[in-house]
PDB file of C-alpha atoms in Angstrom:
ATOM      1  CA  GLN A   1       0.031   0.284  -0.110  1.00 84.00           C
ATOM      2  CA  VAL A   2       1.278   3.612  -0.809  1.00 92.00           C
ATOM      3  CA  GLN A   3       0.028   6.805   0.607  1.00 95.00           C
ATOM      4  CA  LEU A   4       0.001   9.793  -1.330  1.00 97.00           C
ATOM      5  CA  VAL A   5       0.596  13.738  -0.474  1.00 98.00           C
ATOM      6  CA  GLU A   6       0.637  16.585  -3.122  1.00 98.00           C
ATOM      7  CA  SER A   7       1.919  19.905  -2.326  1.00 97.00           C
ATOM      8  CA  GLY A   8       2.761  23.194  -4.308  1.00 98.00           C
ATOM      9  CA  GLY A   9      -0.642  24.132  -5.443  1.00 97.00           C
ATOM     10  CA  GLY A  10      -1.534  28.040  -5.297  1.00 97.00           C
ATOM     11  CA  LEU A  11      -2.776  31.291  -6.550  1.00 98.00           C
ATOM     12  CA  VAL A  12      -0.743  32.062  -9.917  1.00 98.00           C
ATOM     13  CA  GLN A  13      -1.379  34.513 -12.837  1.00 98.00           C
ATOM     14  CA  ALA A  14      -1.821  33.464 -16.279  1.00 98.00           C
ATOM     15  CA  GLY A  15       1.597  32.597 -17.886  1.00 98.00           C
ATOM     16  CA  GLY A  16       2.867  31.817 -14.500  1.00 98.00           C
ATOM     17  CA  SER A  17       4.449  28.832 -13.594  1.00 98.00           C
ATOM     18  CA  LEU A  18       4.012  26.190 -10.835  1.00 98.00           C
ATOM     19  CA  ARG A  19       5.235  23.022  -9.713  1.00 98.00           C
ATOM     20  CA  LEU A  20       3.284  20.378  -7.984  1.00 98.00           C
ATOM     21  CA  SER A  21       4.956  17.527  -5.823  1.00 98.00           C
ATOM     22  CA  CYS A  22       3.801  14.113  -4.867  1.00 98.00           C
ATOM     23  CA  ALA A  23       5.487  12.565  -1.787  1.00 98.00           C
ATOM     24  CA  ALA A  24       4.491   8.724  -1.571  1.00 97.00           C
ATOM     25  CA  SER A  25       5.227   6.549   1.201  1.00 94.00           C
ATOM     26  CA  GLY A  26       6.660   2.915   1.084  1.00 80.00           C
ATOM     27  CA  ARG A  27       9.675   1.258   0.008  1.00 76.00           C
ATOM     28  CA  THR A  28       8.212  -0.102  -3.174  1.00 90.00           C
ATOM     29  CA  PHE A  29       7.392   3.104  -4.866  1.00 94.00           C
ATOM     30  CA  SER A  30       9.528   1.941  -8.132  1.00 93.00           C
ATOM     31  CA  MET A  31       6.710  -0.626  -8.562  1.00 94.00           C
ATOM     32  CA  TYR A  32       4.408   2.028  -9.375  1.00 96.00           C
ATOM     33  CA  ALA A  33       3.306   4.070 -12.561  1.00 97.00           C
ATOM     34  CA  MET A  34       2.157   7.459 -11.299  1.00 98.00           C
ATOM     35  CA  GLY A  35      -0.285   9.683 -12.608  1.00 98.00           C
ATOM     36  CA  TRP A  36      -1.969  13.257 -12.401  1.00 98.00           C
ATOM     37  CA  PHE A  37      -5.280  14.051 -12.749  1.00 98.00           C
ATOM     38  CA  ARG A  38      -7.230  17.055 -12.335  1.00 98.00           C
ATOM     39  CA  GLN A  39     -10.944  18.460 -11.566  1.00 98.00           C
ATOM     40  CA  PRO A  40     -12.282  21.533 -12.728  1.00 97.00           C
ATOM     41  CA  PRO A  41     -14.579  23.157 -10.507  1.00 94.00           C
ATOM     42  CA  GLY A  42     -18.341  21.500 -11.471  1.00 95.00           C
ATOM     43  CA  LYS A  43     -16.597  19.347 -13.902  1.00 97.00           C
ATOM     44  CA  GLU A  44     -15.623  15.709 -13.970  1.00 97.00           C
ATOM     45  CA  ARG A  45     -11.888  14.459 -13.060  1.00 97.00           C
ATOM     46  CA  GLU A  46      -9.711  14.410 -15.949  1.00 98.00           C
ATOM     47  CA  PHE A  47      -6.320  13.104 -16.906  1.00 98.00           C
ATOM     48  CA  VAL A  48      -3.384  15.245 -16.807  1.00 98.00           C
ATOM     49  CA  ALA A  49       0.157  13.442 -17.298  1.00 98.00           C
ATOM     50  CA  ALA A  50       1.450   9.706 -16.434  1.00 98.00           C
ATOM     51  CA  ILE A  51       5.104   8.339 -16.301  1.00 98.00           C
ATOM     52  CA  SER A  52       6.161   4.803 -16.106  1.00 97.00           C
ATOM     53  CA  ARG A  53       7.756   3.098 -13.676  1.00 96.00           C
ATOM     54  CA  ASN A  54      11.292   4.432 -14.025  1.00 94.00           C
ATOM     55  CA  GLY A  55      10.216   7.235 -15.864  1.00 95.00           C
ATOM     56  CA  GLY A  56      11.140   6.427 -19.218  1.00 95.00           C
ATOM     57  CA  ILE A  57       7.896   6.764 -20.546  1.00 97.00           C
ATOM     58  CA  THR A  58       5.479   9.729 -20.125  1.00 98.00           C
ATOM     59  CA  SER A  59       1.916  10.500 -21.628  1.00 97.00           C
ATOM     60  CA  TYR A  60       0.133  13.782 -21.724  1.00 98.00           C
ATOM     61  CA  ALA A  61      -3.326  14.990 -22.237  1.00 98.00           C
ATOM     62  CA  ASP A  62      -3.656  17.239 -25.317  1.00 98.00           C
ATOM     63  CA  SER A  63      -4.693  20.243 -23.328  1.00 97.00           C
ATOM     64  CA  VAL A  64      -1.215  20.383 -21.603  1.00 98.00           C
ATOM     65  CA  LYS A  65       1.093  19.095 -24.194  1.00 98.00           C
ATOM     66  CA  GLY A  66       4.205  21.319 -24.203  1.00 98.00           C
ATOM     67  CA  ARG A  67       3.429  23.315 -21.231  1.00 98.00           C
ATOM     68  CA  PHE A  68       3.421  20.757 -18.594  1.00 98.00           C
ATOM     69  CA  THR A  69       6.429  17.779 -17.648  1.00 98.00           C
ATOM     70  CA  ILE A  70       6.042  14.916 -15.406  1.00 98.00           C
ATOM     71  CA  SER A  71       8.933  13.809 -13.451  1.00 98.00           C
ATOM     72  CA  ARG A  72       9.515  11.392 -10.710  1.00 97.00           C
ATOM     73  CA  ASP A  73      12.312  10.759  -8.412  1.00 97.00           C
ATOM     74  CA  ASN A  74      12.819   6.813  -7.162  1.00 95.00           C
ATOM     75  CA  ALA A  75      15.331   7.338  -4.610  1.00 94.00           C
ATOM     76  CA  LYS A  76      13.036  10.107  -3.026  1.00 95.00           C
ATOM     77  CA  ASN A  77       9.823   8.348  -3.662  1.00 96.00           C
ATOM     78  CA  SER A  78       8.236  11.221  -5.273  1.00 97.00           C
ATOM     79  CA  VAL A  79       6.830  12.759  -8.334  1.00 98.00           C
ATOM     80  CA  HIS A  80       6.488  16.021  -9.870  1.00 98.00           C
ATOM     81  CA  LEU A  81       4.477  18.147 -12.157  1.00 98.00           C
ATOM     82  CA  GLN A  82       6.215  21.312 -14.013  1.00 98.00           C
ATOM     83  CA  MET A  83       3.235  23.365 -15.188  1.00 98.00           C
ATOM     84  CA  ASN A  84       4.703  26.315 -17.385  1.00 98.00           C
ATOM     85  CA  SER A  85       2.199  29.068 -18.983  1.00 98.00           C
ATOM     86  CA  LEU A  86      -0.623  28.460 -16.870  1.00 98.00           C
ATOM     87  CA  LYS A  87      -3.853  29.147 -18.256  1.00 98.00           C
ATOM     88  CA  PRO A  88      -6.922  30.063 -16.472  1.00 97.00           C
ATOM     89  CA  GLU A  89      -8.572  26.865 -17.816  1.00 97.00           C
ATOM     90  CA  ASP A  90      -6.043  24.949 -15.874  1.00 98.00           C
ATOM     91  CA  THR A  91      -7.485  26.018 -12.746  1.00 98.00           C
ATOM     92  CA  ALA A  92      -8.757  22.452 -10.693  1.00 98.00           C
ATOM     93  CA  VAL A  93      -7.833  20.487  -7.505  1.00 98.00           C
ATOM     94  CA  TYR A  94      -4.960  18.534  -9.047  1.00 98.00           C
ATOM     95  CA  TYR A  95      -4.335  14.737  -7.406  1.00 98.00           C
ATOM     96  CA  CYS A  96      -1.703  12.481  -7.450  1.00 98.00           C
ATOM     97  CA  ALA A  97      -2.582   8.614  -8.266  1.00 98.00           C
ATOM     98  CA  ALA A  98      -0.323   5.655  -8.086  1.00 97.00           C
ATOM     99  CA  VAL A  99      -0.971   2.170  -9.762  1.00 96.00           C
ATOM    100  CA  VAL A 100       0.678  -0.785  -9.421  1.00 94.00           C
ATOM    101  CA  ALA A 101       2.630  -1.689 -12.739  1.00 91.00           C
ATOM    102  CA  GLY A 102       4.281  -5.164 -13.775  1.00 86.00           C
ATOM    103  CA  SER A 103       6.012  -3.726 -16.863  1.00 89.00           C
ATOM    104  CA  PHE A 104       8.953  -0.883 -16.969  1.00 87.00           C
ATOM    105  CA  TYR A 105       6.869   0.682 -19.806  1.00 90.00           C
ATOM    106  CA  TYR A 106       3.522   0.942 -18.343  1.00 93.00           C
ATOM    107  CA  THR A 107       1.240   4.510 -18.350  1.00 94.00           C
ATOM    108  CA  GLN A 108      -2.426   4.718 -17.643  1.00 94.00           C
ATOM    109  CA  THR A 109      -4.516   7.474 -18.856  1.00 95.00           C
ATOM    110  CA  ARG A 110      -7.669   5.960 -17.145  1.00 96.00           C
ATOM    111  CA  ALA A 111      -8.399   7.115 -13.359  1.00 95.00           C
ATOM    112  CA  TYR A 112     -10.548   3.958 -12.608  1.00 95.00           C
ATOM    113  CA  GLU A 113      -7.184   2.057 -12.990  1.00 95.00           C
ATOM    114  CA  TYR A 114      -5.600   3.787 -10.306  1.00 97.00           C
ATOM    115  CA  ASP A 115      -4.969   2.232  -7.025  1.00 95.00           C
ATOM    116  CA  TYR A 116      -4.155   4.988  -4.811  1.00 96.00           C
ATOM    117  CA  TRP A 117      -4.922   8.734  -4.746  1.00 97.00           C
ATOM    118  CA  GLY A 118      -3.787  11.823  -2.852  1.00 98.00           C
ATOM    119  CA  GLN A 119      -5.960  14.083  -0.955  1.00 97.00           C
ATOM    120  CA  GLY A 120      -5.428  17.086  -4.052  1.00 98.00           C
ATOM    121  CA  THR A 121      -3.868  20.253  -4.136  1.00 98.00           C
ATOM    122  CA  GLN A 122      -5.682  23.488  -5.583  1.00 98.00           C
ATOM    123  CA  VAL A 123      -4.370  25.157  -8.370  1.00 98.00           C
ATOM    124  CA  THR A 124      -6.087  28.763  -9.192  1.00 98.00           C
ATOM    125  CA  VAL A 125      -5.028  30.590 -12.289  1.00 98.00           C
ATOM    126  CA  SER A 126      -5.939  34.438 -12.846  1.00 97.00           C
ATOM    127  CA  SER A 127      -6.471  36.109 -15.786  1.00 94.00           C
TER     128      SER A 127
END
């Protein structure tokens, strides 16, 4: 089992940047593929980015491609989401999620496939 805690959210002006972090408990972090999802106000949770167990494979939603970068540090049990050129439509609660991955190349974009979730961190982008 793994516990996830997000941090780094806040209020930023359009065009600005934020770096979200997700700290994971446990000694088996490298066994999990990781993902970031977000839930805008009044909308359903949506996929943002995913990364494979060893960080070699990444996947992004079209809406964030070229602006966001997902990365992980298995030695520090952490995953990050660097968000640049933020837009008001990026405003949402951002969640970190983990799924057991048998393959080094596995990534997952579907929320229901993930096993563990953090509590979320609010990101607000003002225009």
